[in-house]
Structure formats: C-alpha cells, structure tokens
C-alpha cells in the first residue's frame, strides 16, 4: 500500500477483549447478565436509576484492574510514526488514552466521566466516593447539587463528535486508509464508517476475530486476535511507507 495522506481508525470492544474487558454481543445475547434496555437506555435511567448506576459503577471500577494491550499500543505507534490520523472509538473504557493515543474521539462517551443532568457539564470523576454503587454522585456546578449520570451515549441517543467524524471522512482522498478493529458492525452510525470511507476512495482494512455483518465493506480482511495481528500490520505498513 502506498503511504496514505490520512488515516481514519474505528475501534470496538474487540480491541479491549485481550485486556480482559467483555465484548457486548455474547452468545447468550446478554450484556454482563443484563438485557441492553435494562441498563443502556435513557428510559432505564429514568425508570430504575439505581440499577443503571450500579451497572456503570461496576464498569467504571473495572477500569482500575485493566491495562492497554499490544493492539492499543500499535495504534499509538501508527499515530506517532504514520500520517495524520483520527482514532474514533466506540469503546467507553480509557485504554486508548492510557496507551498514549492523542487524536481520539470516544463517540459513545467515557466511563471516567459523569455528566450533570441539569447543566449538561461533564467532569472526570473517578474518586473512591464517585465509585460507590450505593450513592449517586452529585455535581459541583449547580447551586443545589444535582445527580450526575454516566457520560455514556445510550441507545436512542446521538453519538458524540458526529461533525468531526463526517469531516474526517470527507477529508479522505483516494488511497487514504480506513482501518476498523474489533467491532461486530451491528451498531450504527459507527457501522457505516467503512462504507462511507470506501465511497470516497479510501482503502478499507478490517482486523477482527471473526467476520462482522458488514464484512463486504472491506478491501482487506485480517481475521485473528487484534493483539497479534495489529502490531504486525502496523509494523509492515510503517516499513513499507518509509521505503518509498
Ligand atoms: N481481537 C479482535 N476482535 C475481537 C477480539 C480480539 N481479541 N475479541 C472479540 N473480537 C471481535 C468479535 O468477533 C466481535 O465481532 O470484536 C467484536 C465485538 O463486537 P461487539 O461485542 O458487538 O462490540 P462493538 O461492535 O464494539 O459494539 C458496538 O454496541 O452495545 C453497544 O455501545 C455499545 O459501543 C458498543 C456498540
């Protein structure tokens, strides 16, 4: 592949699987024992905030026990040594940040952050008190402190950064690269990014454990563990691009 001018990367839960975080679509159709509508919709938060808060507190706490893996680090290397890159992630963990990725867009929000329900202000809140599953965290921005919600894009809500995502895809030229890692291609709009990039002439490359539903949108498909496949791929690309 010739050296692209720009790269857009999309990652999903599969890239964090080797760090020990569960992916979403398990064989039983449940997400860590819950149906999605029980814990990941605005209606669930309205109906049963205690259950939703408990669920997200456990996930927020789980961040303290995991580390980035070789696949996260390979993308950091690609950003540092390769052409201009935007890394879009559907993941709400902080493993890309901790691996050193700079140009990062977490389109489904971040577990480390909470959002005031009144003002909409976001804060990074990971103190021990903020990780108590029995007590809601309160904001520091309102005169009467109000309850904060997880800063997560739930089903039925609009993903974050859509303008920036559209701009990055529009900026791709013929021969640029769109790399997708560890996502089953079920959830839109993320699942449409490869097709959109391809339609403007980008080369689309997939790294995933098994074929996702949108496998037909890719010019190159590498099936395997991201932690094995991605470092080799990035290494080969960087060599190839420095030789020309
Ligand atoms: N390396 C590469 N791919 C892997 C690995 C691995 N080690 N382990 C699993 N995978 C692949 C699976 O084969 C699957 O195709 O990662 C994919 C994970 O798919 P999902 O669990 O559906 O996760 P994702 O696509 O990120 O989900 C999208 O759905 O519930 C929502 O908002 C949530 O962001 C999430 C969105």
PDB file of C-alpha atoms and ligand atoms in Angstrom:
ATOM      1  CA  UNK A   1       0.000   0.000   0.000  1.00  0.00           C
ATOM      2  CA  UNK A   2       1.292   3.479  -0.864  1.00  0.00           C
ATOM      3  CA  UNK A   3       1.699   5.876   2.068  1.00  0.00           C
ATOM      4  CA  UNK A   4      -1.736   7.441   2.692  1.00  0.00           C
ATOM      5  CA  UNK A   5      -2.110  11.150   3.457  1.00  0.00           C
ATOM      6  CA  UNK A   6      -4.674  10.473   6.146  1.00  0.00           C
ATOM      7  CA  UNK A   7      -5.931   7.596   8.260  1.00  0.00           C
ATOM      8  CA  UNK A   8      -9.285   7.134   9.988  1.00  0.00           C
ATOM      9  CA  UNK A   9      -9.429   4.285  12.518  1.00  0.00           C
ATOM     10  CA  UNK A  10     -12.550   2.880  14.167  1.00  0.00           C
ATOM     11  CA  UNK A  11     -12.295   0.525  17.129  1.00  0.00           C
ATOM     12  CA  UNK A  12     -14.832  -1.510  19.073  1.00  0.00           C
ATOM     13  CA  UNK A  13     -14.999  -3.790  22.081  1.00  0.00           C
ATOM     14  CA  UNK A  14     -12.819  -6.466  20.430  1.00  0.00           C
ATOM     15  CA  UNK A  15      -9.677  -4.346  20.803  1.00  0.00           C
ATOM     16  CA  UNK A  16     -10.081  -4.337  24.589  1.00  0.00           C
ATOM     17  CA  UNK A  17     -11.013  -8.022  24.878  1.00  0.00           C
ATOM     18  CA  UNK A  18      -7.394  -9.114  25.383  1.00  0.00           C
ATOM     19  CA  UNK A  19      -7.140  -6.598  28.241  1.00  0.00           C
ATOM     20  CA  UNK A  20      -9.908  -8.546  29.983  1.00  0.00           C
ATOM     21  CA  UNK A  21     -12.970  -6.389  29.213  1.00  0.00           C
ATOM     22  CA  UNK A  22     -16.024  -8.280  27.980  1.00  0.00           C
ATOM     23  CA  UNK A  23     -17.382  -7.581  24.493  1.00  0.00           C
ATOM     24  CA  UNK A  24     -21.095  -6.821  24.101  1.00  0.00           C
ATOM     25  CA  UNK A  25     -22.699  -9.451  21.974  1.00  0.00           C
ATOM     26  CA  UNK A  26     -22.035 -12.649  23.875  1.00  0.00           C
ATOM     27  CA  UNK A  27     -23.564 -15.989  22.871  1.00  0.00           C
ATOM     28  CA  UNK A  28     -26.382 -15.541  25.407  1.00  0.00           C
ATOM     29  CA  UNK A  29     -27.399 -12.147  23.936  1.00  0.00           C
ATOM     30  CA  UNK A  30     -26.945 -10.559  27.356  1.00  0.00           C
ATOM     31  CA  UNK A  31     -24.503  -7.851  28.348  1.00  0.00           C
ATOM     32  CA  UNK A  32     -22.850  -8.887  31.576  1.00  0.00           C
ATOM     33  CA  UNK A  33     -26.106 -10.529  32.642  1.00  0.00           C
ATOM     34  CA  UNK A  34     -28.424  -7.657  31.629  1.00  0.00           C
ATOM     35  CA  UNK A  35     -30.649  -7.007  28.666  1.00  0.00           C
ATOM     36  CA  UNK A  36     -29.427  -3.809  26.965  1.00  0.00           C
ATOM     37  CA  UNK A  37     -32.721  -1.987  27.521  1.00  0.00           C
ATOM     38  CA  UNK A  38     -32.420  -2.615  31.283  1.00  0.00           C
ATOM     39  CA  UNK A  39     -29.210  -0.631  31.598  1.00  0.00           C
ATOM     40  CA  UNK A  40     -28.294   1.285  28.439  1.00  0.00           C
ATOM     41  CA  UNK A  41     -31.255   3.454  27.518  1.00  0.00           C
ATOM     42  CA  UNK A  42     -32.478   6.849  28.795  1.00  0.00           C
ATOM     43  CA  UNK A  43     -35.750   5.116  29.749  1.00  0.00           C
ATOM     44  CA  UNK A  44     -33.864   2.691  32.023  1.00  0.00           C
ATOM     45  CA  UNK A  45     -32.154   5.596  33.836  1.00  0.00           C
ATOM     46  CA  UNK A  46     -35.493   7.298  34.276  1.00  0.00           C
ATOM     47  CA  UNK A  47     -37.275   4.125  35.434  1.00  0.00           C
ATOM     48  CA  UNK A  48     -34.607   2.474  37.561  1.00  0.00           C
ATOM     49  CA  UNK A  49     -31.563   4.728  38.075  1.00  0.00           C
ATOM     50  CA  UNK A  50     -30.254   2.599  40.962  1.00  0.00           C
ATOM     51  CA  UNK A  51     -29.777  -0.454  38.707  1.00  0.00           C
ATOM     52  CA  UNK A  52     -28.186   1.612  35.943  1.00  0.00           C
ATOM     53  CA  UNK A  53     -25.875   3.399  38.388  1.00  0.00           C
ATOM     54  CA  UNK A  54     -24.818   0.074  39.925  1.00  0.00           C
ATOM     55  CA  UNK A  55     -24.137  -1.408  36.498  1.00  0.00           C
ATOM     56  CA  UNK A  56     -21.997   1.542  35.380  1.00  0.00           C
ATOM     57  CA  UNK A  57     -20.216   1.832  38.726  1.00  0.00           C
ATOM     58  CA  UNK A  58     -19.029  -1.757  38.332  1.00  0.00           C
ATOM     59  CA  UNK A  59     -17.812  -0.990  34.833  1.00  0.00           C
ATOM     60  CA  UNK A  60     -16.121   2.228  35.979  1.00  0.00           C
ATOM     61  CA  UNK A  61     -14.400   0.339  38.776  1.00  0.00           C
ATOM     62  CA  UNK A  62     -13.272  -2.390  36.364  1.00  0.00           C
ATOM     63  CA  UNK A  63     -11.086   0.211  34.616  1.00  0.00           C
ATOM     64  CA  UNK A  64      -8.823   0.175  37.655  1.00  0.00           C
ATOM     65  CA  UNK A  65      -7.979  -3.500  37.023  1.00  0.00           C
ATOM     66  CA  UNK A  66      -7.149  -3.476  33.313  1.00  0.00           C
ATOM     67  CA  UNK A  67      -4.249  -2.297  31.176  1.00  0.00           C
ATOM     68  CA  UNK A  68      -3.901  -1.415  27.483  1.00  0.00           C
ATOM     69  CA  UNK A  69      -2.709  -4.286  25.285  1.00  0.00           C
ATOM     70  CA  UNK A  70      -0.463  -4.604  22.226  1.00  0.00           C
ATOM     71  CA  UNK A  71      -3.292  -3.631  19.871  1.00  0.00           C
ATOM     72  CA  UNK A  72      -3.902  -0.302  21.654  1.00  0.00           C
ATOM     73  CA  UNK A  73      -0.156   0.323  21.626  1.00  0.00           C
ATOM     74  CA  UNK A  74       0.106  -0.490  17.908  1.00  0.00           C
ATOM     75  CA  UNK A  75      -2.427   2.267  17.141  1.00  0.00           C
ATOM     76  CA  UNK A  76      -0.442   4.729  19.261  1.00  0.00           C
ATOM     77  CA  UNK A  77       2.616   3.852  17.198  1.00  0.00           C
ATOM     78  CA  UNK A  78       0.689   4.269  13.943  1.00  0.00           C
ATOM     79  CA  UNK A  79      -0.384   7.747  15.057  1.00  0.00           C
ATOM     80  CA  UNK A  80       3.127   8.763  16.147  1.00  0.00           C
ATOM     81  CA  UNK A  81       5.051   7.406  13.172  1.00  0.00           C
ATOM     82  CA  UNK A  82       2.473   7.469  10.393  1.00  0.00           C
ATOM     83  CA  UNK A  83       0.404  10.085   8.587  1.00  0.00           C
ATOM     84  CA  UNK A  84      -2.296  12.286  10.110  1.00  0.00           C
ATOM     85  CA  UNK A  85      -4.753  10.050  11.947  1.00  0.00           C
ATOM     86  CA  UNK A  86      -8.085  10.258  13.750  1.00  0.00           C
ATOM     87  CA  UNK A  87      -8.919   7.371  16.080  1.00  0.00           C
ATOM     88  CA  UNK A  88     -12.666   7.003  16.567  1.00  0.00           C
ATOM     89  CA  UNK A  89     -13.624   4.533  19.259  1.00  0.00           C
ATOM     90  CA  UNK A  90     -16.966   3.079  20.276  1.00  0.00           C
ATOM     91  CA  UNK A  91     -15.336   1.947  23.498  1.00  0.00           C
ATOM     92  CA  UNK A  92     -16.096   3.724  26.726  1.00  0.00           C
ATOM     93  CA  UNK A  93     -13.017   2.362  28.508  1.00  0.00           C
ATOM     94  CA  UNK A  94      -9.901   4.532  28.751  1.00  0.00           C
ATOM     95  CA  UNK A  95      -7.395   2.121  27.271  1.00  0.00           C
ATOM     96  CA  UNK A  96      -6.609   4.120  24.114  1.00  0.00           C
ATOM     97  CA  UNK A  97      -5.917   7.208  26.250  1.00  0.00           C
ATOM     98  CA  UNK A  98      -3.726   5.204  28.595  1.00  0.00           C
ATOM     99  CA  UNK A  99      -1.832   3.687  25.658  1.00  0.00           C
ATOM    100  CA  UNK A 100      -0.999   7.264  24.613  1.00  0.00           C
ATOM    101  CA  UNK A 101      -3.398   7.905  21.723  1.00  0.00           C
ATOM    102  CA  UNK A 102      -3.725  11.649  21.198  1.00  0.00           C
ATOM    103  CA  UNK A 103      -6.180  12.250  18.396  1.00  0.00           C
ATOM    104  CA  UNK A 104      -9.037  10.280  19.900  1.00  0.00           C
ATOM    105  CA  UNK A 105     -12.793  10.586  19.584  1.00  0.00           C
ATOM    106  CA  UNK A 106     -14.786   8.394  22.012  1.00  0.00           C
ATOM    107  CA  UNK A 107     -18.098   8.544  20.139  1.00  0.00           C
ATOM    108  CA  UNK A 108     -20.089   6.592  22.752  1.00  0.00           C
ATOM    109  CA  UNK A 109     -18.788   8.563  25.739  1.00  0.00           C
ATOM    110  CA  UNK A 110     -16.370   7.628  28.509  1.00  0.00           C
ATOM    111  CA  UNK A 111     -16.759   5.695  31.736  1.00  0.00           C
ATOM    112  CA  UNK A 112     -14.341   8.034  33.536  1.00  0.00           C
ATOM    113  CA  UNK A 113     -16.680  10.967  33.002  1.00  0.00           C
ATOM    114  CA  UNK A 114     -20.015  11.888  34.580  1.00  0.00           C
ATOM    115  CA  UNK A 115     -22.468  14.490  33.287  1.00  0.00           C
ATOM    116  CA  UNK A 116     -24.651  16.842  35.316  1.00  0.00           C
ATOM    117  CA  UNK A 117     -28.277  16.191  34.481  1.00  0.00           C
ATOM    118  CA  UNK A 118     -29.160  19.876  34.955  1.00  0.00           C
ATOM    119  CA  UNK A 119     -26.342  21.778  33.249  1.00  0.00           C
ATOM    120  CA  UNK A 120     -25.006  19.070  30.934  1.00  0.00           C
ATOM    121  CA  UNK A 121     -21.444  19.766  32.196  1.00  0.00           C
ATOM    122  CA  UNK A 122     -19.025  16.856  32.131  1.00  0.00           C
ATOM    123  CA  UNK A 123     -16.451  16.073  34.760  1.00  0.00           C
ATOM    124  CA  UNK A 124     -13.855  13.377  35.158  1.00  0.00           C
ATOM    125  CA  UNK A 125     -14.999  11.661  38.374  1.00  0.00           C
ATOM    126  CA  UNK A 126     -13.067   8.591  39.479  1.00  0.00           C
ATOM    127  CA  UNK A 127     -12.549   9.150  43.202  1.00  0.00           C
ATOM    128  CA  UNK A 128     -13.467   6.376  45.647  1.00  0.00           C
ATOM    129  CA  UNK A 129     -16.689   8.267  46.536  1.00  0.00           C
ATOM    130  CA  UNK A 130     -17.603   8.514  42.838  1.00  0.00           C
ATOM    131  CA  UNK A 131     -17.257   4.742  42.524  1.00  0.00           C
ATOM    132  CA  UNK A 132     -19.785   3.919  45.244  1.00  0.00           C
ATOM    133  CA  UNK A 133     -22.557   1.827  43.690  1.00  0.00           C
ATOM    134  CA  UNK A 134     -24.970   2.695  46.539  1.00  0.00           C
ATOM    135  CA  UNK A 135     -24.835   6.504  46.295  1.00  0.00           C
ATOM    136  CA  UNK A 136     -25.336   8.692  43.231  1.00  0.00           C
ATOM    137  CA  UNK A 137     -22.544  11.162  42.549  1.00  0.00           C
ATOM    138  CA  UNK A 138     -23.559  14.819  42.702  1.00  0.00           C
ATOM    139  CA  UNK A 139     -22.381  17.687  40.544  1.00  0.00           C
ATOM    140  CA  UNK A 140     -20.311  20.648  41.684  1.00  0.00           C
ATOM    141  CA  UNK A 141     -21.727  23.054  39.112  1.00  0.00           C
ATOM    142  CA  UNK A 142     -25.297  23.768  40.303  1.00  0.00           C
ATOM    143  CA  UNK A 143     -26.269  25.838  43.360  1.00  0.00           C
ATOM    144  CA  UNK A 144     -28.262  22.840  44.589  1.00  0.00           C
ATOM    145  CA  UNK A 145     -26.042  19.876  43.667  1.00  0.00           C
ATOM    146  CA  UNK A 146     -27.836  17.592  41.285  1.00  0.00           C
ATOM    147  CA  UNK A 147     -27.442  13.925  40.418  1.00  0.00           C
ATOM    148  CA  UNK A 148     -24.954  13.047  37.701  1.00  0.00           C
ATOM    149  CA  UNK A 149     -25.497  10.417  35.031  1.00  0.00           C
ATOM    150  CA  UNK A 150     -22.879   8.295  33.306  1.00  0.00           C
ATOM    151  CA  UNK A 151     -21.426  10.239  30.352  1.00  0.00           C
ATOM    152  CA  UNK A 152     -22.354   7.405  28.043  1.00  0.00           C
ATOM    153  CA  UNK A 153     -24.292   7.521  24.775  1.00  0.00           C
ATOM    154  CA  UNK A 154     -27.220   5.213  25.377  1.00  0.00           C
ATOM    155  CA  UNK A 155     -29.367   3.525  22.746  1.00  0.00           C
ATOM    156  CA  UNK A 156     -31.624   6.142  21.178  1.00  0.00           C
ATOM    157  CA  UNK A 157     -29.123   8.984  21.843  1.00  0.00           C
ATOM    158  CA  UNK A 158     -26.927  10.696  19.274  1.00  0.00           C
ATOM    159  CA  UNK A 159     -23.242   9.689  19.330  1.00  0.00           C
ATOM    160  CA  UNK A 160     -20.689  12.353  20.223  1.00  0.00           C
ATOM    161  CA  UNK A 161     -18.491  14.126  17.682  1.00  0.00           C
ATOM    162  CA  UNK A 162     -20.532  13.292  14.584  1.00  0.00           C
ATOM    163  CA  UNK A 163     -19.483  16.529  12.837  1.00  0.00           C
ATOM    164  CA  UNK A 164     -15.820  15.729  13.370  1.00  0.00           C
ATOM    165  CA  UNK A 165     -16.382  12.177  12.121  1.00  0.00           C
ATOM    166  CA  UNK A 166     -18.109  13.396   8.959  1.00  0.00           C
ATOM    167  CA  UNK A 167     -15.342  15.955   8.370  1.00  0.00           C
ATOM    168  CA  UNK A 168     -12.635  13.296   8.773  1.00  0.00           C
ATOM    169  CA  UNK A 169     -14.356  11.005   6.274  1.00  0.00           C
ATOM    170  CA  UNK A 170     -14.951  13.851   3.827  1.00  0.00           C
ATOM    171  CA  UNK A 171     -11.242  14.729   4.034  1.00  0.00           C
ATOM    172  CA  UNK A 172     -10.194  11.220   2.936  1.00  0.00           C
ATOM    173  CA  UNK A 173      -8.845  11.027  -0.588  1.00  0.00           C
ATOM    174  CA  UNK A 174      -8.329   8.187  -2.990  1.00  0.00           C
ATOM    175  CA  UNK A 175      -5.715   5.820  -1.493  1.00  0.00           C
ATOM    176  CA  UNK A 176      -6.124   7.007   2.104  1.00  0.00           C
ATOM    177  CA  UNK A 177      -6.727   4.384   4.769  1.00  0.00           C
ATOM    178  CA  UNK A 178      -9.729   3.443   6.899  1.00  0.00           C
ATOM    179  CA  UNK A 179      -8.821   0.788   9.471  1.00  0.00           C
ATOM    180  CA  UNK A 180     -11.509  -0.925  11.572  1.00  0.00           C
ATOM    181  CA  UNK A 181     -10.645  -3.106  14.581  1.00  0.00           C
ATOM    182  CA  UNK A 182     -12.721  -5.317  16.867  1.00  0.00           C
ATOM    183  CA  UNK A 183     -16.328  -4.433  16.113  1.00  0.00           C
ATOM    184  CA  UNK A 184     -19.254  -6.599  15.060  1.00  0.00           C
ATOM    185  CA  UNK A 185     -20.719  -3.957  12.727  1.00  0.00           C
ATOM    186  CA  UNK A 186     -24.156  -4.061  14.342  1.00  0.00           C
ATOM    187  CA  UNK A 187     -24.391  -0.551  15.745  1.00  0.00           C
ATOM    188  CA  UNK A 188     -24.901   2.482  13.519  1.00  0.00           C
ATOM    189  CA  UNK A 189     -23.678   5.077  12.725  1.00  0.00           C
ATOM    190  CA  UNK A 190     -20.268   3.539  13.568  1.00  0.00           C
ATOM    191  CA  UNK A 191     -21.001   0.503  11.412  1.00  0.00           C
ATOM    192  CA  UNK A 192     -21.387   2.768   8.368  1.00  0.00           C
ATOM    193  CA  UNK A 193     -17.954   4.400   8.638  1.00  0.00           C
ATOM    194  CA  UNK A 194     -16.103   1.833   6.489  1.00  0.00           C
ATOM    195  CA  UNK A 195     -18.666   2.052   3.672  1.00  0.00           C
ATOM    196  CA  UNK A 196     -18.602   5.863   3.799  1.00  0.00           C
ATOM    197  CA  UNK A 197     -14.794   5.912   3.686  1.00  0.00           C
ATOM    198  CA  UNK A 198     -14.759   3.479   0.798  1.00  0.00           C
ATOM    199  CA  UNK A 199     -17.252   5.581  -1.131  1.00  0.00           C
ATOM    200  CA  UNK A 200     -14.776   8.489  -1.125  1.00  0.00           C
ATOM    201  CA  UNK A 201     -11.943   6.252  -2.371  1.00  0.00           C
ATOM    202  CA  UNK A 202     -10.259   5.122   0.851  1.00  0.00           C
ATOM    203  CA  UNK A 203      -8.854   1.611   1.209  1.00  0.00           C
ATOM    204  CA  UNK A 204     -10.767  -0.194   3.959  1.00  0.00           C
ATOM    205  CA  UNK A 205      -8.957  -2.715   6.169  1.00  0.00           C
ATOM    206  CA  UNK A 206     -10.508  -4.889   8.881  1.00  0.00           C
ATOM    207  CA  UNK A 207      -8.891  -6.624  11.857  1.00  0.00           C
ATOM    208  CA  UNK A 208     -11.421  -8.757  13.762  1.00  0.00           C
ATOM    209  CA  UNK A 209     -11.707 -12.150  15.398  1.00  0.00           C
ATOM    210  CA  UNK A 210     -14.497 -13.240  13.080  1.00  0.00           C
ATOM    211  CA  UNK A 211     -16.324 -11.792  10.087  1.00  0.00           C
ATOM    212  CA  UNK A 212     -18.628  -8.914  11.121  1.00  0.00           C
ATOM    213  CA  UNK A 213     -22.011  -8.303   9.477  1.00  0.00           C
ATOM    214  CA  UNK A 214     -20.504  -5.579   7.258  1.00  0.00           C
ATOM    215  CA  UNK A 215     -17.509  -7.657   6.112  1.00  0.00           C
ATOM    216  CA  UNK A 216     -18.390  -6.816   2.493  1.00  0.00           C
ATOM    217  CA  UNK A 217     -17.349  -3.176   3.076  1.00  0.00           C
ATOM    218  CA  UNK A 218     -13.666  -4.098   3.404  1.00  0.00           C
ATOM    219  CA  UNK A 219     -10.929  -4.327   0.772  1.00  0.00           C
ATOM    220  CA  UNK A 220      -8.648  -6.284   3.114  1.00  0.00           C
ATOM    221  CA  UNK A 221      -9.767  -8.613   5.907  1.00  0.00           C
ATOM    222  CA  UNK A 222      -7.441  -9.951   8.638  1.00  0.00           C
ATOM    223  CA  UNK A 223      -9.181 -12.399  10.948  1.00  0.00           C
ATOM    224  CA  UNK A 224      -7.443 -13.025  14.272  1.00  0.00           C
ATOM    225  CA  UNK A 225      -6.692 -11.544  17.670  1.00  0.00           C
ATOM    226  CA  UNK A 226      -6.121  -7.802  17.427  1.00  0.00           C
ATOM    227  CA  UNK A 227      -3.161  -8.074  19.815  1.00  0.00           C
ATOM    228  CA  UNK A 228      -1.431 -10.459  17.383  1.00  0.00           C
ATOM    229  CA  UNK A 229      -2.499  -9.088  14.020  1.00  0.00           C
ATOM    230  CA  UNK A 230      -2.387  -5.325  14.520  1.00  0.00           C
ATOM    231  CA  UNK A 231       1.227  -4.868  15.706  1.00  0.00           C
ATOM    232  CA  UNK A 232       2.443  -6.888  12.692  1.00  0.00           C
ATOM    233  CA  UNK A 233       0.256  -4.963  10.283  1.00  0.00           C
ATOM    234  CA  UNK A 234       1.339  -1.576  11.637  1.00  0.00           C
ATOM    235  CA  UNK A 235       4.954  -2.662  11.563  1.00  0.00           C
ATOM    236  CA  UNK A 236       4.663  -3.775   7.923  1.00  0.00           C
ATOM    237  CA  UNK A 237       2.895  -0.557   6.880  1.00  0.00           C
ATOM    238  CA  UNK A 238       5.401   1.734   8.579  1.00  0.00           C
ATOM    239  CA  UNK A 239       8.274  -0.151   6.904  1.00  0.00           C
ATOM    240  CA  UNK A 240       6.574  -0.032   3.519  1.00  0.00           C
ATOM    241  CA  UNK A 241       5.831   3.685   3.823  1.00  0.00           C
ATOM    242  CA  UNK A 242       9.364   4.574   4.881  1.00  0.00           C
ATOM    243  CA  UNK A 243      10.853   2.678   1.918  1.00  0.00           C
ATOM    244  CA  UNK A 244       9.103   4.831  -0.711  1.00  0.00           C
TER     245      UNK A 244
HETATM  246  N1  LIG B   1      -9.406  -9.234  18.573  1.00  0.00           N
HETATM  247  C1  LIG B   1     -10.161  -8.782  17.540  1.00  0.00           C
HETATM  248  N2  LIG B   1     -11.510  -8.853  17.513  1.00  0.00           N
HETATM  249  C2  LIG B   1     -12.115  -9.387  18.587  1.00  0.00           C
HETATM  250  C3  LIG B   1     -11.394  -9.895  19.701  1.00  0.00           C
HETATM  251  C4  LIG B   1      -9.984  -9.795  19.665  1.00  0.00           C
HETATM  252  N3  LIG B   1      -9.218 -10.216  20.674  1.00  0.00           N
HETATM  253  N4  LIG B   1     -12.311 -10.371  20.592  1.00  0.00           N
HETATM  254  C5  LIG B   1     -13.519 -10.181  20.061  1.00  0.00           C
HETATM  255  N5  LIG B   1     -13.417  -9.594  18.854  1.00  0.00           N
HETATM  256  C6  LIG B   1     -14.486  -9.169  17.942  1.00  0.00           C
HETATM  257  C7  LIG B   1     -15.706 -10.064  17.951  1.00  0.00           C
HETATM  258  O1  LIG B   1     -15.528 -11.102  16.991  1.00  0.00           O
HETATM  259  C8  LIG B   1     -16.820  -9.097  17.565  1.00  0.00           C
HETATM  260  O2  LIG B   1     -17.010  -9.065  16.155  1.00  0.00           O
HETATM  261  O3  LIG B   1     -14.921  -7.902  18.380  1.00  0.00           O
HETATM  262  C9  LIG B   1     -16.287  -7.741  18.010  1.00  0.00           C
HETATM  263  C10 LIG B   1     -17.007  -7.134  19.206  1.00  0.00           C
HETATM  264  O4  LIG B   1     -18.341  -6.867  18.856  1.00  0.00           O
HETATM  265  P1  LIG B   1     -19.399  -6.286  19.893  1.00  0.00           P
HETATM  266  O5  LIG B   1     -19.326  -7.052  21.154  1.00  0.00           O
HETATM  267  O6  LIG B   1     -20.691  -6.199  19.191  1.00  0.00           O
HETATM  268  O7  LIG B   1     -18.823  -4.802  20.221  1.00  0.00           O
HETATM  269  P2  LIG B   1     -18.934  -3.468  19.379  1.00  0.00           P
HETATM  270  O8  LIG B   1     -19.034  -3.731  17.930  1.00  0.00           O
HETATM  271  O9  LIG B   1     -17.855  -2.575  19.861  1.00  0.00           O
HETATM  272  O10 LIG B   1     -20.323  -2.889  19.902  1.00  0.00           O
HETATM  273  C11 LIG B   1     -20.747  -1.644  19.415  1.00  0.00           C
HETATM  274  O11 LIG B   1     -22.678  -1.676  20.842  1.00  0.00           O
HETATM  275  O12 LIG B   1     -23.679  -2.094  22.892  1.00  0.00           O
HETATM  276  C12 LIG B   1     -23.143  -1.156  22.061  1.00  0.00           C
HETATM  277  O13 LIG B   1     -22.429   0.995  22.651  1.00  0.00           O
HETATM  278  C13 LIG B   1     -22.020  -0.358  22.670  1.00  0.00           C
HETATM  279  O14 LIG B   1     -20.051   0.572  21.631  1.00  0.00           O
HETATM  280  C14 LIG B   1     -20.863  -0.579  21.729  1.00  0.00           C
HETATM  281  C15 LIG B   1     -21.556  -0.899  20.439  1.00  0.00           C
END
